[in-house]
Amino acid sequence: MKALLLRDLRLALRAGGGFGLGLAFFLIVTMLVPFSVGPEATLLKAIAPGVLWLGALLACLLSLDRLLALDLEDGSLELLLIAPLPLEGALAIKALAHWLTTGLPLVLAAPFLGVMLQLAAPGHLWLLASLALGTPALSVIGMFGAALTVGIKRGGLLLSLLVLPLYIPTLIFGAEVARRGSAGLDASTPLLMLAGLTLAVVALMPFAAAAVLRMGLR
């Protein structure tokens, strides 16, 4: 598992498609918002939690089609199917590598971008906590979508259409945590809901992804 994790991390960093692309997209979206809605601080403060969460979600979405496509091209995906390591575990490790190279940089950058969007000071910690809890779910759900569309030529758009509805609960609870936190309200309930949702997704989705991958490559 460790060798697979290190291999995926090296590939993601060499390709530049995870860390650099997602973070650059997140930064650009955040910088464009004041130009589109105006520089009024009150308005930016109100929409900042939703904008930051939506930007993080779309940034994660950008690199999903590379999760299994490169492994299919070089033949390593077939090796994973016959390897002694359970396929469910291998897919969970690949989702972890995706989160480390895409989700984690977004989590670390979000508080700084929150300052740009005039996010209220109490909201920064809640935004950080919600993204740290929610972005792993985005990577694991994305792995399921990648398993469904692997082998389909130009399946990136189909992958987005399949995954986006599954992202909605995470987006709702994550943005609500940041919104309540920035307003000085109690955000513990949506935070617990977000944590429970992420745990359920992490526990179930690798098995679903492995099942559809076995059927698709049979």
Coordinates of C-alpha atoms in Angstrom, one line a residue:
M1 CA 0.0 0.0 0.0
K2 CA 2.9 2.4 0.9
A3 CA 4.6 1.7 -2.5
L4 CA 1.3 2.3 -4.3
L5 CA 0.7 5.6 -2.4
L6 CA 4.3 6.8 -3.1
R7 CA 4.0 5.9 -6.8
D8 CA 0.7 7.8 -7.2
L9 CA 2.2 10.8 -5.4
R10 CA 5.2 10.8 -7.7
L11 CA 3.1 10.5 -10.8
A12 CA 0.8 13.3 -9.7
L13 CA 3.6 15.7 -8.9
R14 CA 5.5 14.9 -12.1
A15 CA 2.4 15.3 -14.3
G16 CA 1.4 18.5 -12.5
G17 CA -2.2 17.7 -13.1
G18 CA -3.3 17.5 -9.5
F19 CA -1.4 19.9 -7.2
G20 CA -0.8 22.7 -9.7
L21 CA -3.9 22.6 -11.8
G22 CA -6.4 22.4 -9.0
L23 CA -4.7 25.0 -6.9
A24 CA -4.4 27.4 -9.8
F25 CA -8.1 26.9 -10.7
F26 CA -9.1 27.6 -7.1
L27 CA -7.0 30.7 -7.0
I28 CA -8.4 32.1 -10.3
V29 CA -12.0 31.4 -9.4
T30 CA -11.6 33.2 -6.1
M31 CA -9.8 36.2 -7.7
L32 CA -12.5 36.5 -10.4
V33 CA -15.4 36.7 -7.9
P34 CA -14.8 40.3 -6.8
F35 CA -14.7 41.4 -10.5
S36 CA -18.1 39.7 -11.2
V37 CA -20.1 40.7 -8.1
G38 CA -18.3 43.9 -7.2
P39 CA -15.9 44.9 -4.4
E40 CA -18.6 45.5 -1.7
A41 CA -17.3 43.9 1.5
T42 CA -20.7 43.0 2.9
L43 CA -21.7 41.1 -0.2
L44 CA -18.3 39.3 -0.5
K45 CA -18.5 38.4 3.2
A46 CA -22.0 36.9 2.7
I47 CA -21.1 34.8 -0.4
A48 CA -17.5 33.8 0.6
P49 CA -18.3 30.4 2.3
G50 CA -20.3 29.2 -0.7
V51 CA -17.8 30.5 -3.3
L52 CA -14.8 29.0 -1.6
W53 CA -16.6 25.6 -1.2
L54 CA -17.8 25.6 -4.8
G55 CA -14.3 26.6 -6.0
A56 CA -12.8 23.7 -4.1
L57 CA -15.3 21.3 -5.4
L58 CA -14.7 22.3 -9.0
A59 CA -10.9 22.2 -8.5
C60 CA -11.2 18.6 -7.3
L61 CA -13.3 17.7 -10.3
L62 CA -10.7 18.9 -12.7
S63 CA -8.3 16.0 -12.0
L64 CA -10.7 13.1 -11.6
D65 CA -10.5 11.8 -15.1
R66 CA -6.7 11.1 -14.5
L67 CA -7.4 8.9 -11.5
L68 CA -7.5 5.7 -13.4
A69 CA -7.0 6.7 -17.0
L70 CA -3.2 6.7 -16.8
D71 CA -3.2 3.3 -15.1
L72 CA -5.4 1.9 -17.8
E73 CA -3.0 3.3 -20.5
D74 CA 0.2 1.8 -19.0
G75 CA -1.4 -1.5 -18.0
S76 CA -1.0 -1.1 -14.3
L77 CA -4.7 -1.2 -13.7
E78 CA -4.9 -4.8 -14.9
L79 CA -2.0 -5.6 -12.5
L80 CA -4.0 -4.1 -9.7
L81 CA -6.9 -6.4 -10.5
I82 CA -4.7 -9.6 -10.1
A83 CA -2.4 -8.2 -7.3
P84 CA -2.6 -9.8 -3.8
L85 CA -3.6 -6.4 -2.5
P86 CA -7.5 -6.1 -2.4
L87 CA -8.7 -3.9 -5.1
E88 CA -10.9 -2.0 -2.6
G89 CA -7.8 -1.1 -0.6
A90 CA -5.8 -0.1 -3.7
L91 CA -8.6 2.2 -4.8
A92 CA -8.8 3.7 -1.4
I93 CA -5.0 4.4 -1.5
K94 CA -5.4 6.0 -4.9
A95 CA -8.1 8.2 -3.6
L96 CA -5.9 9.2 -0.6
A97 CA -3.1 10.1 -3.1
H98 CA -5.6 12.3 -5.0
W99 CA -6.6 14.0 -1.8
L100 CA -3.0 14.6 -0.7
T101 CA -2.1 16.2 -4.1
T102 CA -5.4 18.0 -4.8
G103 CA -7.6 18.3 -1.7
L104 CA -5.0 19.1 0.9
P105 CA -3.4 22.1 -1.0
L106 CA -6.9 23.5 -1.3
V107 CA -7.5 23.1 2.4
L108 CA -4.3 24.9 3.2
A109 CA -4.9 27.7 0.7
A110 CA -8.5 28.4 1.6
P111 CA -8.0 30.6 4.7
F112 CA -5.7 32.9 2.7
L113 CA -8.3 33.1 -0.1
G114 CA -11.0 33.7 2.5
V115 CA -9.2 36.9 3.5
M116 CA -9.4 38.0 -0.2
L117 CA -13.2 37.5 -0.1
Q118 CA -13.6 39.3 3.2
L119 CA -14.6 36.2 5.1
A120 CA -15.3 37.1 8.7
A121 CA -12.5 36.2 11.1
P122 CA -14.4 33.5 13.1
G123 CA -15.2 31.7 9.8
H124 CA -11.6 30.9 8.9
L125 CA -11.3 28.1 11.4
W126 CA -14.7 26.6 10.5
L127 CA -13.9 26.9 6.8
L128 CA -10.6 25.0 7.4
A129 CA -12.3 22.3 9.4
S130 CA -15.1 21.9 6.9
L131 CA -12.8 21.5 3.9
A132 CA -10.5 19.2 5.9
L133 CA -13.5 16.9 6.6
G134 CA -15.3 17.3 3.3
T135 CA -12.6 17.2 0.6
P136 CA -11.7 13.5 1.3
A137 CA -15.3 12.6 0.5
L138 CA -14.9 14.5 -2.9
S139 CA -11.8 12.3 -3.7
V140 CA -13.5 9.0 -2.8
I141 CA -16.7 9.8 -4.7
G142 CA -14.5 10.9 -7.6
M143 CA -12.8 7.5 -7.5
F144 CA -16.2 5.9 -7.9
G145 CA -17.0 8.1 -10.9
A146 CA -13.6 7.4 -12.5
A147 CA -14.2 3.6 -12.1
L148 CA -17.6 4.0 -13.8
T149 CA -16.1 5.8 -16.8
V150 CA -12.7 4.3 -17.2
G151 CA -12.1 3.0 -20.7
I152 CA -14.6 5.5 -22.2
K153 CA -12.9 7.8 -24.7
R154 CA -13.3 11.4 -23.7
G155 CA -15.3 10.4 -20.7
G156 CA -14.4 13.5 -18.7
L157 CA -17.7 15.3 -19.3
L158 CA -19.7 12.1 -18.4
L159 CA -17.6 11.7 -15.3
S160 CA -18.5 15.2 -14.2
L161 CA -22.2 14.6 -14.9
L162 CA -22.2 11.4 -12.8
V163 CA -20.2 12.8 -9.9
L164 CA -21.7 16.3 -9.5
P165 CA -25.0 15.1 -8.0
L166 CA -23.2 13.0 -5.5
Y167 CA -21.2 16.0 -4.4
I168 CA -24.2 18.0 -3.5
P169 CA -24.7 16.8 0.1
T170 CA -21.0 17.5 0.9
L171 CA -21.3 20.9 -0.7
I172 CA -24.4 21.8 1.3
F173 CA -23.1 20.7 4.7
G174 CA -19.5 22.1 4.1
A175 CA -20.7 25.5 3.0
E176 CA -23.2 25.6 5.9
V177 CA -20.5 25.0 8.4
A178 CA -18.4 27.9 7.0
R179 CA -21.5 30.1 6.7
R180 CA -22.6 29.6 10.3
G181 CA -19.0 29.9 11.6
S182 CA -18.5 33.2 9.8
A183 CA -21.8 34.5 11.2
G184 CA -20.9 33.5 14.8
L185 CA -23.6 30.8 15.0
D186 CA -23.2 27.3 16.3
A187 CA -21.8 25.2 13.4
S188 CA -21.4 21.9 15.3
T189 CA -24.5 20.2 13.8
P190 CA -23.6 20.6 10.1
L191 CA -20.0 19.8 11.0
L192 CA -21.1 16.5 12.6
M193 CA -23.3 15.8 9.6
L194 CA -20.4 16.5 7.3
A195 CA -18.1 14.2 9.3
G196 CA -20.7 11.4 9.3
L197 CA -21.2 11.8 5.5
T198 CA -17.5 11.6 4.8
L199 CA -17.1 8.5 7.0
A200 CA -20.0 6.8 5.2
V201 CA -18.5 7.6 1.8
V202 CA -15.0 6.5 2.7
A203 CA -16.4 3.2 4.1
L204 CA -18.7 2.3 1.2
M205 CA -17.4 4.0 -2.0
P206 CA -14.1 1.9 -2.4
F207 CA -16.2 -1.3 -2.5
A208 CA -18.7 0.2 -5.0
A209 CA -15.8 1.5 -7.2
A210 CA -14.0 -1.9 -7.1
A211 CA -17.3 -3.7 -8.1
V212 CA -17.9 -1.5 -11.1
L213 CA -14.3 -1.7 -12.1
R214 CA -14.3 -5.5 -12.1
M215 CA -17.5 -5.5 -14.2
G216 CA -16.1 -2.9 -16.6
L217 CA -12.8 -4.6 -17.2
R218 CA -14.1 -8.2 -17.3

